[in-house]
Amino acid sequence: MEFSKGAGFHGVSEGVLLILPLLCLVTLSPMLSMPLKLNGYFQSVESFLQNLLHHPRKLFFGITSSLFILSPILNLGSIRIVSEFLESLKLPSEMSAKSYLIGFSSALMWSPYFASVSLILYYLNMPVGRYIIYGMGLSILSLLIGNLLFYLWSRNHTVSAEGFPQKQLDKTHKWQLLKLVLFVMILMSSSLAIEYVTKWSMVIIVSMISVILPLMWGVLTKSWRKLNPLLKGYRDQSVPMLNNEIMLFMSAGVLAHALQGTTFANKISELLIVIAEQSFLLFAMAIMALVLLVTYIGIHQIAVIAALAMQLNADELGISTLSLAMLLLLTWSISAALSPFSGLNLMVSRLVGMTGVQTGLRTNGVHLLVLAILGISFVMMVK
């Protein structure tokens, strides 16, 4: 495509350079989990969930809220960790699939520590500080819908916790959970403050914090001996495990850049502008349908949504950049949960023993449909 546009190798190199900051974020952000592992926060989360075993609705809320907080730092690893905590409980597959997808996909819409938020706002040249409150609103909306629908589902399904004694959450774990929430709040606040003062890209800020924070923790706590094994494990295990993800993001980013300015992309853009002039609702539905169609056949969200973010101009569409960002991130979240080929869906399907279609469409289809309707309504209010 680059050669057909006349850009040649220069166009390919520009595509690689454009996606390079995001690759730094994806590669470096796992380092943030090191202080959490060494401070015993995960054990407190496990105790918190075990304390809710005999209350299925509270347990569901506990799982979704835990993933909502942990996933910006641990990414997909948060699902694997929570799944290990609950492995002995033998929860119904549908309950696990619902809680994992709802908790994780909700966080995809607000945290700049996710590639989704950083990528779209980076391409739209929009500060995270201007977006994050609205993104948080979309995310909380998703959590509320998911927990309400589970409440209705649980009235007709029994979740048994027989054989597991009730445990009280001691004060130590309560304090640890409070510190975990404060840690995430301080992390986000610091990132936004740095962005406001320096006007740097959030992708750069997140990458810097991911490196500096573990090192500062090692210096302040004088715990280099504990930190060194984690650093070596990150170098020797975590980074090599990211090879596939790095190649996926790079190829998808290069494809998105190659599509920009092509006849096909221009035609799609012109069609979407015409639709937006008629009705924002039809435009939002067209964007969502296009992305879901492409991702459902196996193309990663980053390729199609990045191409749309680079190709579409909010002024030409007659909408604000904020509403365009919200719509694209809402679409990213829904497609990540629904597509049987997304990393999120594949991991959850493997953990709960269901197919990708069962996990996304059958188990969470109603939640995603209601979220799409109410989410688009919310975006229209902001428009």
mmCIF file of C-alpha atoms in Angstrom:
data_model
loop_
_atom_site.group_PDB
_atom_site.id
_atom_site.type_symbol
_atom_site.label_atom_id
_atom_site.label_comp_id
_atom_site.label_asym_id
_atom_site.label_seq_id
_atom_site.Cartn_x
_atom_site.Cartn_y
_atom_site.Cartn_z
ATOM 1 C CA MET A 1 0.000 0.000 0.000
ATOM 2 C CA GLU A 2 2.819 2.395 0.836
ATOM 3 C CA PHE A 3 4.429 1.711 -2.545
ATOM 4 C CA SER A 4 1.099 2.202 -4.346
ATOM 5 C CA LYS A 5 0.791 5.596 -2.632
ATOM 6 C CA GLY A 6 4.344 6.453 -3.726
ATOM 7 C CA ALA A 7 5.662 6.545 -0.155
ATOM 8 C CA GLY A 8 7.771 3.372 -0.460
ATOM 9 C CA PHE A 9 10.117 2.437 2.354
ATOM 10 C CA HIS A 10 9.855 5.938 3.776
ATOM 11 C CA GLY A 11 6.134 5.381 4.377
ATOM 12 C CA VAL A 12 6.824 2.030 6.035
ATOM 13 C CA SER A 13 9.421 3.610 8.342
ATOM 14 C CA GLU A 14 6.963 6.384 9.255
ATOM 15 C CA GLY A 15 4.401 3.736 10.159
ATOM 16 C CA VAL A 16 6.924 2.003 12.425
ATOM 17 C CA LEU A 17 7.964 5.278 14.073
ATOM 18 C CA LEU A 18 4.321 6.182 14.620
ATOM 19 C CA ILE A 19 3.655 2.977 16.558
ATOM 20 C CA LEU A 20 7.012 2.975 18.404
ATOM 21 C CA PRO A 21 5.827 5.005 21.446
ATOM 22 C CA LEU A 22 2.978 2.551 21.944
ATOM 23 C CA LEU A 23 5.389 -0.385 21.797
ATOM 24 C CA CYS A 24 7.429 1.267 24.568
ATOM 25 C CA LEU A 25 4.285 1.537 26.690
ATOM 26 C CA VAL A 26 3.326 -2.109 26.088
ATOM 27 C CA THR A 27 6.858 -3.307 26.867
ATOM 28 C CA LEU A 28 7.578 -1.173 29.938
ATOM 29 C CA SER A 29 4.203 -1.019 31.731
ATOM 30 C CA PRO A 30 4.525 -4.576 33.223
ATOM 31 C CA MET A 31 7.284 -3.178 35.471
ATOM 32 C CA LEU A 32 4.588 -1.355 37.475
ATOM 33 C CA SER A 33 3.454 -4.661 38.964
ATOM 34 C CA MET A 34 6.752 -5.217 40.792
ATOM 35 C CA PRO A 35 6.022 -3.044 43.883
ATOM 36 C CA LEU A 36 2.544 -4.584 44.095
ATOM 37 C CA LYS A 37 3.926 -8.112 44.139
ATOM 38 C CA LEU A 38 6.539 -7.338 46.794
ATOM 39 C CA ASN A 39 4.165 -5.408 49.079
ATOM 40 C CA GLY A 40 1.664 -8.275 49.352
ATOM 41 C CA TYR A 41 -1.276 -6.520 47.697
ATOM 42 C CA PHE A 42 -2.282 -9.621 45.730
ATOM 43 C CA GLN A 43 -2.723 -11.665 48.904
ATOM 44 C CA SER A 44 -5.073 -8.976 50.215
ATOM 45 C CA VAL A 45 -7.123 -9.072 47.021
ATOM 46 C CA GLU A 46 -7.354 -12.854 47.350
ATOM 47 C CA SER A 47 -8.564 -12.556 50.955
ATOM 48 C CA PHE A 48 -11.070 -9.888 49.904
ATOM 49 C CA LEU A 49 -12.595 -12.183 47.265
ATOM 50 C CA GLN A 50 -12.617 -15.206 49.582
ATOM 51 C CA ASN A 51 -14.502 -13.115 52.135
ATOM 52 C CA LEU A 52 -17.340 -12.761 49.594
ATOM 53 C CA LEU A 53 -17.677 -16.432 48.639
ATOM 54 C CA HIS A 54 -21.070 -16.892 50.299
ATOM 55 C CA HIS A 55 -22.517 -13.771 48.669
ATOM 56 C CA PRO A 56 -22.484 -14.331 44.854
ATOM 57 C CA ARG A 57 -23.640 -10.836 43.918
ATOM 58 C CA LYS A 58 -21.066 -9.207 46.176
ATOM 59 C CA LEU A 59 -18.442 -11.656 44.843
ATOM 60 C CA PHE A 60 -19.293 -10.671 41.268
ATOM 61 C CA PHE A 61 -18.943 -7.009 42.170
ATOM 62 C CA GLY A 62 -15.665 -7.805 43.950
ATOM 63 C CA ILE A 63 -14.246 -9.564 40.885
ATOM 64 C CA THR A 64 -15.274 -6.838 38.438
ATOM 65 C CA SER A 65 -14.068 -4.004 40.696
ATOM 66 C CA SER A 66 -10.753 -5.798 41.389
ATOM 67 C CA LEU A 67 -10.129 -6.169 37.665
ATOM 68 C CA PHE A 68 -11.208 -2.566 37.132
ATOM 69 C CA ILE A 69 -8.437 -1.439 39.499
ATOM 70 C CA LEU A 70 -5.728 -4.018 38.740
ATOM 71 C CA SER A 71 -5.991 -4.344 34.954
ATOM 72 C CA PRO A 72 -4.524 -0.894 34.102
ATOM 73 C CA ILE A 73 -1.342 -2.014 35.869
ATOM 74 C CA LEU A 74 -1.271 -5.772 35.170
ATOM 75 C CA ASN A 75 -3.108 -5.801 31.813
ATOM 76 C CA LEU A 76 -4.323 -9.314 30.897
ATOM 77 C CA GLY A 77 -2.224 -10.699 33.735
ATOM 78 C CA SER A 78 -4.870 -9.358 36.142
ATOM 79 C CA ILE A 79 -7.401 -11.884 34.796
ATOM 80 C CA ARG A 80 -4.967 -14.751 35.205
ATOM 81 C CA ILE A 81 -4.193 -13.717 38.798
ATOM 82 C CA VAL A 82 -7.857 -13.367 39.805
ATOM 83 C CA SER A 83 -8.623 -16.684 38.100
ATOM 84 C CA GLU A 84 -5.920 -18.380 40.189
ATOM 85 C CA PHE A 85 -7.468 -16.918 43.353
ATOM 86 C CA LEU A 86 -10.859 -18.425 42.437
ATOM 87 C CA GLU A 87 -9.683 -21.675 40.846
ATOM 88 C CA SER A 88 -10.616 -23.874 43.820
ATOM 89 C CA LEU A 89 -14.154 -22.459 44.001
ATOM 90 C CA LYS A 90 -15.344 -24.023 40.739
ATOM 91 C CA LEU A 91 -17.568 -21.050 39.917
ATOM 92 C CA PRO A 92 -20.041 -21.468 37.037
ATOM 93 C CA SER A 93 -18.322 -20.829 33.710
ATOM 94 C CA GLU A 94 -20.891 -18.196 32.769
ATOM 95 C CA MET A 95 -20.304 -16.253 35.975
ATOM 96 C CA SER A 96 -16.544 -16.293 35.459
ATOM 97 C CA ALA A 97 -16.858 -15.283 31.795
ATOM 98 C CA LYS A 98 -19.184 -12.413 32.664
ATOM 99 C CA SER A 99 -17.079 -11.076 35.542
ATOM 100 C CA TYR A 100 -13.730 -11.300 33.727
ATOM 101 C CA LEU A 101 -14.930 -9.655 30.522
ATOM 102 C CA ILE A 102 -16.987 -6.940 32.223
ATOM 103 C CA GLY A 103 -14.262 -5.994 34.714
ATOM 104 C CA PHE A 104 -11.458 -5.862 32.169
ATOM 105 C CA SER A 105 -13.298 -4.386 29.170
ATOM 106 C CA SER A 106 -14.698 -1.584 31.351
ATOM 107 C CA ALA A 107 -11.182 -0.458 32.291
ATOM 108 C CA LEU A 108 -10.196 -0.304 28.601
ATOM 109 C CA MET A 109 -12.154 2.937 28.266
ATOM 110 C CA TRP A 110 -10.542 5.079 30.950
ATOM 111 C CA SER A 111 -6.962 4.203 31.878
ATOM 112 C CA PRO A 112 -4.066 5.821 29.957
ATOM 113 C CA TYR A 113 -1.992 2.806 31.009
ATOM 114 C CA PHE A 114 -3.939 0.807 28.403
ATOM 115 C CA ALA A 115 -2.836 0.883 24.772
ATOM 116 C CA SER A 116 -6.435 1.607 23.731
ATOM 117 C CA VAL A 117 -6.698 4.968 25.518
ATOM 118 C CA SER A 118 -3.111 6.059 24.877
ATOM 119 C CA LEU A 119 -3.229 5.148 21.180
ATOM 120 C CA ILE A 120 -6.511 6.841 20.304
ATOM 121 C CA LEU A 121 -5.818 10.030 22.261
ATOM 122 C CA TYR A 122 -2.279 10.102 20.833
ATOM 123 C CA TYR A 123 -3.574 9.970 17.252
ATOM 124 C CA LEU A 124 -6.356 12.474 17.966
ATOM 125 C CA ASN A 125 -3.816 14.777 19.662
ATOM 126 C CA MET A 126 -6.019 15.062 22.727
ATOM 127 C CA PRO A 127 -4.783 15.416 26.344
ATOM 128 C CA VAL A 128 -5.762 12.576 28.649
ATOM 129 C CA GLY A 129 -6.707 15.111 31.320
ATOM 130 C CA ARG A 130 -9.516 16.405 29.127
ATOM 131 C CA TYR A 131 -10.835 12.912 28.417
ATOM 132 C CA ILE A 132 -10.392 10.842 31.580
ATOM 133 C CA ILE A 133 -13.509 11.999 33.477
ATOM 134 C CA TYR A 134 -15.728 11.112 30.523
ATOM 135 C CA GLY A 135 -13.876 7.837 30.016
ATOM 136 C CA MET A 136 -14.380 7.020 33.676
ATOM 137 C CA GLY A 137 -18.090 7.727 33.199
ATOM 138 C CA LEU A 138 -18.286 5.202 30.340
ATOM 139 C CA SER A 139 -16.361 2.638 32.384
ATOM 140 C CA ILE A 140 -18.556 3.007 35.474
ATOM 141 C CA LEU A 141 -21.626 2.775 33.238
ATOM 142 C CA SER A 142 -20.322 -0.549 31.904
ATOM 143 C CA LEU A 143 -19.714 -1.850 35.448
ATOM 144 C CA LEU A 144 -23.187 -0.825 36.605
ATOM 145 C CA ILE A 145 -24.864 -2.476 33.619
ATOM 146 C CA GLY A 146 -22.853 -5.665 34.097
ATOM 147 C CA ASN A 147 -23.608 -5.951 37.809
ATOM 148 C CA LEU A 148 -27.307 -5.176 37.314
ATOM 149 C CA LEU A 149 -27.600 -7.837 34.612
ATOM 150 C CA PHE A 150 -25.777 -10.335 36.850
ATOM 151 C CA TYR A 151 -28.252 -9.573 39.628
ATOM 152 C CA LEU A 152 -31.060 -10.566 37.248
ATOM 153 C CA TRP A 153 -29.100 -13.635 36.047
ATOM 154 C CA SER A 154 -28.369 -14.827 39.589
ATOM 155 C CA ARG A 155 -32.079 -14.944 40.447
ATOM 156 C CA ASN A 156 -32.403 -17.956 38.146
ATOM 157 C CA HIS A 157 -28.969 -19.521 38.760
ATOM 158 C CA THR A 158 -27.522 -20.907 41.978
ATOM 159 C CA VAL A 159 -23.903 -20.345 42.947
ATOM 160 C CA SER A 160 -22.847 -22.751 45.685
ATOM 161 C CA ALA A 161 -20.001 -22.119 48.140
ATOM 162 C CA GLU A 162 -20.537 -25.221 50.253
ATOM 163 C CA GLY A 163 -17.412 -26.636 51.828
ATOM 164 C CA PHE A 164 -15.759 -23.234 52.070
ATOM 165 C CA PRO A 165 -15.810 -21.650 55.549
ATOM 166 C CA GLN A 166 -16.766 -18.010 55.871
ATOM 167 C CA LYS A 167 -13.773 -15.801 56.503
ATOM 168 C CA GLN A 168 -13.603 -12.312 57.906
ATOM 169 C CA LEU A 169 -11.328 -9.777 56.313
ATOM 170 C CA ASP A 170 -8.808 -8.676 58.923
ATOM 171 C CA LYS A 171 -7.629 -5.121 59.385
ATOM 172 C CA THR A 172 -4.259 -5.773 57.751
ATOM 173 C CA HIS A 173 -5.867 -6.786 54.456
ATOM 174 C CA LYS A 174 -8.330 -3.885 54.640
ATOM 175 C CA TRP A 175 -5.415 -1.474 55.028
ATOM 176 C CA GLN A 176 -3.584 -3.139 52.143
ATOM 177 C CA LEU A 177 -6.646 -2.812 49.887
ATOM 178 C CA LEU A 178 -6.974 0.853 50.797
ATOM 179 C CA LYS A 179 -3.297 1.382 49.978
ATOM 180 C CA LEU A 180 -3.810 -0.393 46.630
ATOM 181 C CA VAL A 181 -6.642 1.981 45.704
ATOM 182 C CA LEU A 182 -4.535 4.958 46.823
ATOM 183 C CA PHE A 183 -1.594 3.650 44.799
ATOM 184 C CA VAL A 184 -3.681 3.591 41.618
ATOM 185 C CA MET A 185 -5.165 7.036 42.354
ATOM 186 C CA ILE A 186 -1.734 8.560 42.998
ATOM 187 C CA LEU A 187 -0.363 6.887 39.873
ATOM 188 C CA MET A 188 -3.105 8.368 37.698
ATOM 189 C CA SER A 189 -3.011 11.770 39.389
ATOM 190 C CA SER A 190 0.764 11.996 38.958
ATOM 191 C CA SER A 191 0.474 11.113 35.274
ATOM 192 C CA LEU A 192 -2.184 13.768 34.701
ATOM 193 C CA ALA A 193 -0.222 16.386 36.661
ATOM 194 C CA ILE A 194 2.936 15.712 34.629
ATOM 195 C CA GLU A 195 0.926 15.939 31.399
ATOM 196 C CA TYR A 196 -0.633 19.238 32.475
ATOM 197 C CA VAL A 197 2.709 20.815 33.430
ATOM 198 C CA THR A 198 4.945 19.477 30.656
ATOM 199 C CA LYS A 199 2.396 19.003 27.816
ATOM 200 C CA TRP A 200 4.176 15.745 27.001
ATOM 201 C CA SER A 201 2.381 12.840 25.384
ATOM 202 C CA MET A 202 0.832 10.483 27.951
ATOM 203 C CA VAL A 203 2.509 7.562 26.184
ATOM 204 C CA ILE A 204 5.923 9.013 27.078
ATOM 205 C CA ILE A 205 4.832 9.831 30.636
ATOM 206 C CA VAL A 206 3.506 6.317 31.296
ATOM 207 C CA SER A 207 6.661 4.742 29.881
ATOM 208 C CA MET A 208 8.866 6.920 32.113
ATOM 209 C CA ILE A 209 6.820 6.212 35.244
ATOM 210 C CA SER A 210 6.874 2.475 34.502
ATOM 211 C CA VAL A 211 10.677 2.522 34.669
ATOM 212 C CA ILE A 212 11.203 5.095 37.443
ATOM 213 C CA LEU A 213 8.605 3.811 39.944
ATOM 214 C CA PRO A 214 10.133 0.340 40.604
ATOM 215 C CA LEU A 215 13.605 1.880 40.850
ATOM 216 C CA MET A 216 12.386 4.524 43.320
ATOM 217 C CA TRP A 217 10.671 1.810 45.352
ATOM 218 C CA GLY A 218 13.935 -0.135 45.497
ATOM 219 C CA VAL A 219 15.859 2.946 46.663
ATOM 220 C CA LEU A 220 13.313 4.147 49.244
ATOM 221 C CA THR A 221 12.646 0.728 50.780
ATOM 222 C CA LYS A 222 16.222 -0.504 50.381
ATOM 223 C CA SER A 223 14.840 -3.746 48.942
ATOM 224 C CA TRP A 224 17.121 -4.280 45.951
ATOM 225 C CA ARG A 225 17.612 -7.924 46.877
ATOM 226 C CA LYS A 226 13.886 -8.518 46.587
ATOM 227 C CA LEU A 227 13.581 -6.409 43.446
ATOM 228 C CA ASN A 228 16.486 -7.942 41.518
ATOM 229 C CA PRO A 229 14.811 -11.341 40.870
ATOM 230 C CA LEU A 230 11.739 -9.559 39.498
ATOM 231 C CA LEU A 231 13.871 -7.376 37.231
ATOM 232 C CA LYS A 232 15.689 -10.443 35.930
ATOM 233 C CA GLY A 233 12.380 -12.247 35.455
ATOM 234 C CA TYR A 234 11.053 -9.252 33.536
ATOM 235 C CA ARG A 235 14.136 -9.240 31.288
ATOM 236 C CA ASP A 236 14.334 -12.979 30.716
ATOM 237 C CA GLN A 237 10.657 -13.973 30.742
ATOM 238 C CA SER A 238 8.198 -11.072 30.497
ATOM 239 C CA VAL A 239 9.803 -9.249 27.565
ATOM 240 C CA PRO A 240 10.284 -12.387 25.410
ATOM 241 C CA MET A 241 6.650 -13.322 26.130
ATOM 242 C CA LEU A 242 5.625 -9.982 24.612
ATOM 243 C CA ASN A 243 7.185 -10.829 21.230
ATOM 244 C CA ASN A 244 3.882 -11.856 19.655
ATOM 245 C CA GLU A 245 2.076 -8.844 21.074
ATOM 246 C CA ILE A 246 4.808 -6.487 19.886
ATOM 247 C CA MET A 247 4.684 -7.937 16.365
ATOM 248 C CA LEU A 248 0.886 -7.740 16.376
ATOM 249 C CA PHE A 249 0.872 -4.077 17.417
ATOM 250 C CA MET A 250 3.637 -3.184 14.974
ATOM 251 C CA SER A 251 2.016 -4.898 11.985
ATOM 252 C CA ALA A 252 -1.404 -3.475 12.859
ATOM 253 C CA GLY A 253 0.070 0.010 13.285
ATOM 254 C CA VAL A 254 1.950 -0.159 9.986
ATOM 255 C CA LEU A 255 -1.251 -1.367 8.284
ATOM 256 C CA ALA A 256 -3.243 1.498 9.792
ATOM 257 C CA HIS A 257 -0.656 4.022 8.552
ATOM 258 C CA ALA A 258 -0.592 2.400 5.118
ATOM 259 C CA LEU A 259 -4.377 2.661 4.824
ATOM 260 C CA GLN A 260 -4.279 6.382 5.574
ATOM 261 C CA GLY A 261 -4.788 8.413 2.412
ATOM 262 C CA THR A 262 -5.613 5.456 0.180
ATOM 263 C CA THR A 263 -8.586 5.604 -2.189
ATOM 264 C CA PHE A 264 -10.414 3.012 -0.109
ATOM 265 C CA ALA A 265 -9.820 4.899 3.156
ATOM 266 C CA ASN A 266 -10.868 8.201 1.582
ATOM 267 C CA LYS A 267 -14.086 6.656 0.278
ATOM 268 C CA ILE A 268 -14.891 5.247 3.719
ATOM 269 C CA SER A 269 -14.128 8.622 5.297
ATOM 270 C CA GLU A 270 -16.349 10.456 2.787
ATOM 271 C CA LEU A 271 -19.168 7.990 3.401
ATOM 272 C CA LEU A 272 -18.898 8.424 7.164
ATOM 273 C CA ILE A 273 -18.919 12.219 6.791
ATOM 274 C CA VAL A 274 -22.122 12.022 4.748
ATOM 275 C CA ILE A 275 -23.697 9.765 7.386
ATOM 276 C CA ALA A 276 -22.547 12.072 10.220
ATOM 277 C CA GLU A 277 -24.157 15.051 8.458
ATOM 278 C CA GLN A 278 -27.473 13.187 8.467
ATOM 279 C CA SER A 279 -27.392 11.775 11.982
ATOM 280 C CA PHE A 280 -24.789 11.265 14.698
ATOM 281 C CA LEU A 281 -26.659 8.153 15.822
ATOM 282 C CA LEU A 282 -26.328 6.590 12.365
ATOM 283 C CA PHE A 283 -22.656 7.604 12.280
ATOM 284 C CA ALA A 284 -21.992 5.967 15.654
ATOM 285 C CA MET A 285 -23.794 2.803 14.571
ATOM 286 C CA ALA A 286 -21.819 2.742 11.305
ATOM 287 C CA ILE A 287 -18.483 3.071 13.149
ATOM 288 C CA MET A 288 -19.435 0.324 15.594
ATOM 289 C CA ALA A 289 -20.711 -2.005 12.857
ATOM 290 C CA LEU A 290 -17.564 -1.479 10.747
ATOM 291 C CA VAL A 291 -15.176 -2.205 13.625
ATOM 292 C CA LEU A 292 -17.146 -5.201 14.899
ATOM 293 C CA LEU A 293 -17.305 -6.691 11.413
ATOM 294 C CA VAL A 294 -13.571 -6.315 10.817
ATOM 295 C CA THR A 295 -12.519 -7.560 14.272
ATOM 296 C CA TYR A 296 -14.941 -10.491 14.170
ATOM 297 C CA ILE A 297 -13.112 -11.908 11.147
ATOM 298 C CA GLY A 298 -9.759 -11.771 12.927
ATOM 299 C CA ILE A 299 -8.232 -8.304 12.364
ATOM 300 C CA HIS A 300 -7.058 -6.641 15.582
ATOM 301 C CA GLN A 301 -8.872 -3.531 16.830
ATOM 302 C CA ILE A 302 -5.723 -1.473 16.696
ATOM 303 C CA ALA A 303 -5.556 -1.691 12.894
ATOM 304 C CA VAL A 304 -9.065 -0.515 12.083
ATOM 305 C CA ILE A 305 -9.545 1.914 14.998
ATOM 306 C CA ALA A 306 -6.090 3.487 14.565
ATOM 307 C CA ALA A 307 -6.842 3.908 10.860
ATOM 308 C CA LEU A 308 -10.140 5.611 11.715
ATOM 309 C CA ALA A 309 -8.464 7.841 14.323
ATOM 310 C CA MET A 310 -5.851 8.947 11.770
ATOM 311 C CA GLN A 311 -8.294 9.297 8.880
ATOM 312 C CA LEU A 312 -11.308 10.989 10.473
ATOM 313 C CA ASN A 313 -11.430 14.691 11.304
ATOM 314 C CA ALA A 314 -13.834 15.683 14.056
ATOM 315 C CA ASP A 315 -14.460 19.138 12.525
ATOM 316 C CA GLU A 316 -15.408 17.620 9.162
ATOM 317 C CA LEU A 317 -17.794 15.270 10.955
ATOM 318 C CA GLY A 318 -19.386 18.157 12.819
ATOM 319 C CA ILE A 319 -18.599 16.689 16.252
ATOM 320 C CA SER A 320 -16.052 17.332 18.995
ATOM 321 C CA THR A 321 -12.763 15.462 19.268
ATOM 322 C CA LEU A 322 -13.893 14.340 22.730
ATOM 323 C CA SER A 323 -17.027 12.641 21.410
ATOM 324 C CA LEU A 324 -15.030 10.946 18.645
ATOM 325 C CA ALA A 325 -12.526 9.638 21.187
ATOM 326 C CA MET A 326 -15.323 8.350 23.437
ATOM 327 C CA LEU A 327 -17.032 6.610 20.520
ATOM 328 C CA LEU A 328 -13.822 4.931 19.343
ATOM 329 C CA LEU A 329 -12.938 3.727 22.847
ATOM 330 C CA LEU A 330 -16.478 2.468 23.469
ATOM 331 C CA THR A 331 -16.210 0.555 20.198
ATOM 332 C CA TRP A 332 -12.757 -0.798 21.143
ATOM 333 C CA SER A 333 -14.064 -2.089 24.467
ATOM 334 C CA ILE A 334 -17.103 -3.799 22.923
ATOM 335 C CA SER A 335 -15.124 -5.351 20.064
ATOM 336 C CA ALA A 336 -12.413 -6.629 22.462
ATOM 337 C CA ALA A 337 -15.064 -8.462 24.485
ATOM 338 C CA LEU A 338 -17.084 -9.690 21.513
ATOM 339 C CA SER A 339 -14.483 -10.786 18.967
ATOM 340 C CA PRO A 340 -13.441 -14.444 19.409
ATOM 341 C CA PHE A 341 -9.992 -13.482 18.088
ATOM 342 C CA SER A 342 -9.150 -10.738 20.602
ATOM 343 C CA GLY A 343 -6.534 -11.419 23.263
ATOM 344 C CA LEU A 344 -9.080 -10.714 26.005
ATOM 345 C CA ASN A 345 -11.670 -13.130 24.628
ATOM 346 C CA LEU A 346 -9.083 -15.830 23.918
ATOM 347 C CA MET A 347 -7.693 -15.709 27.475
ATOM 348 C CA VAL A 348 -11.113 -15.730 29.168
ATOM 349 C CA SER A 349 -12.340 -18.540 26.895
ATOM 350 C CA ARG A 350 -9.338 -20.665 27.814
ATOM 351 C CA LEU A 351 -9.753 -20.027 31.542
ATOM 352 C CA VAL A 352 -13.490 -20.792 31.693
ATOM 353 C CA GLY A 353 -13.530 -23.643 29.158
ATOM 354 C CA MET A 354 -15.862 -22.033 26.609
ATOM 355 C CA THR A 355 -15.538 -21.101 22.943
ATOM 356 C CA GLY A 356 -14.863 -17.512 21.940
ATOM 357 C CA VAL A 357 -18.373 -17.108 20.520
ATOM 358 C CA GLN A 358 -19.931 -18.480 23.711
ATOM 359 C CA THR A 359 -17.787 -16.209 25.882
ATOM 360 C CA GLY A 360 -18.377 -13.015 23.912
ATOM 361 C CA LEU A 361 -21.736 -13.281 22.189
ATOM 362 C CA ARG A 362 -23.797 -15.753 24.191
ATOM 363 C CA THR A 363 -22.613 -14.971 27.727
ATOM 364 C CA ASN A 364 -22.020 -11.215 27.405
ATOM 365 C CA GLY A 365 -24.074 -10.277 24.346
ATOM 366 C CA VAL A 366 -26.889 -8.621 26.312
ATOM 367 C CA HIS A 367 -24.424 -6.594 28.391
ATOM 368 C CA LEU A 368 -22.576 -5.405 25.288
ATOM 369 C CA LEU A 369 -25.841 -4.512 23.498
ATOM 370 C CA VAL A 370 -27.138 -2.468 26.448
ATOM 371 C CA LEU A 371 -23.710 -0.843 26.833
ATOM 372 C CA ALA A 372 -23.672 0.093 23.135
ATOM 373 C CA ILE A 373 -27.129 1.705 23.374
ATOM 374 C CA LEU A 374 -26.513 3.609 26.612
ATOM 375 C CA GLY A 375 -22.889 4.375 25.702
ATOM 376 C CA ILE A 376 -23.870 5.962 22.391
ATOM 377 C CA SER A 377 -26.575 7.917 24.216
ATOM 378 C CA PHE A 378 -23.933 9.194 26.652
ATOM 379 C CA VAL A 379 -21.638 10.203 23.769
ATOM 380 C CA MET A 380 -24.542 12.030 22.100
ATOM 381 C CA MET A 381 -25.046 14.047 25.295
ATOM 382 C CA VAL A 382 -21.372 15.078 25.201
ATOM 383 C CA LYS A 383 -21.388 15.772 21.451
#
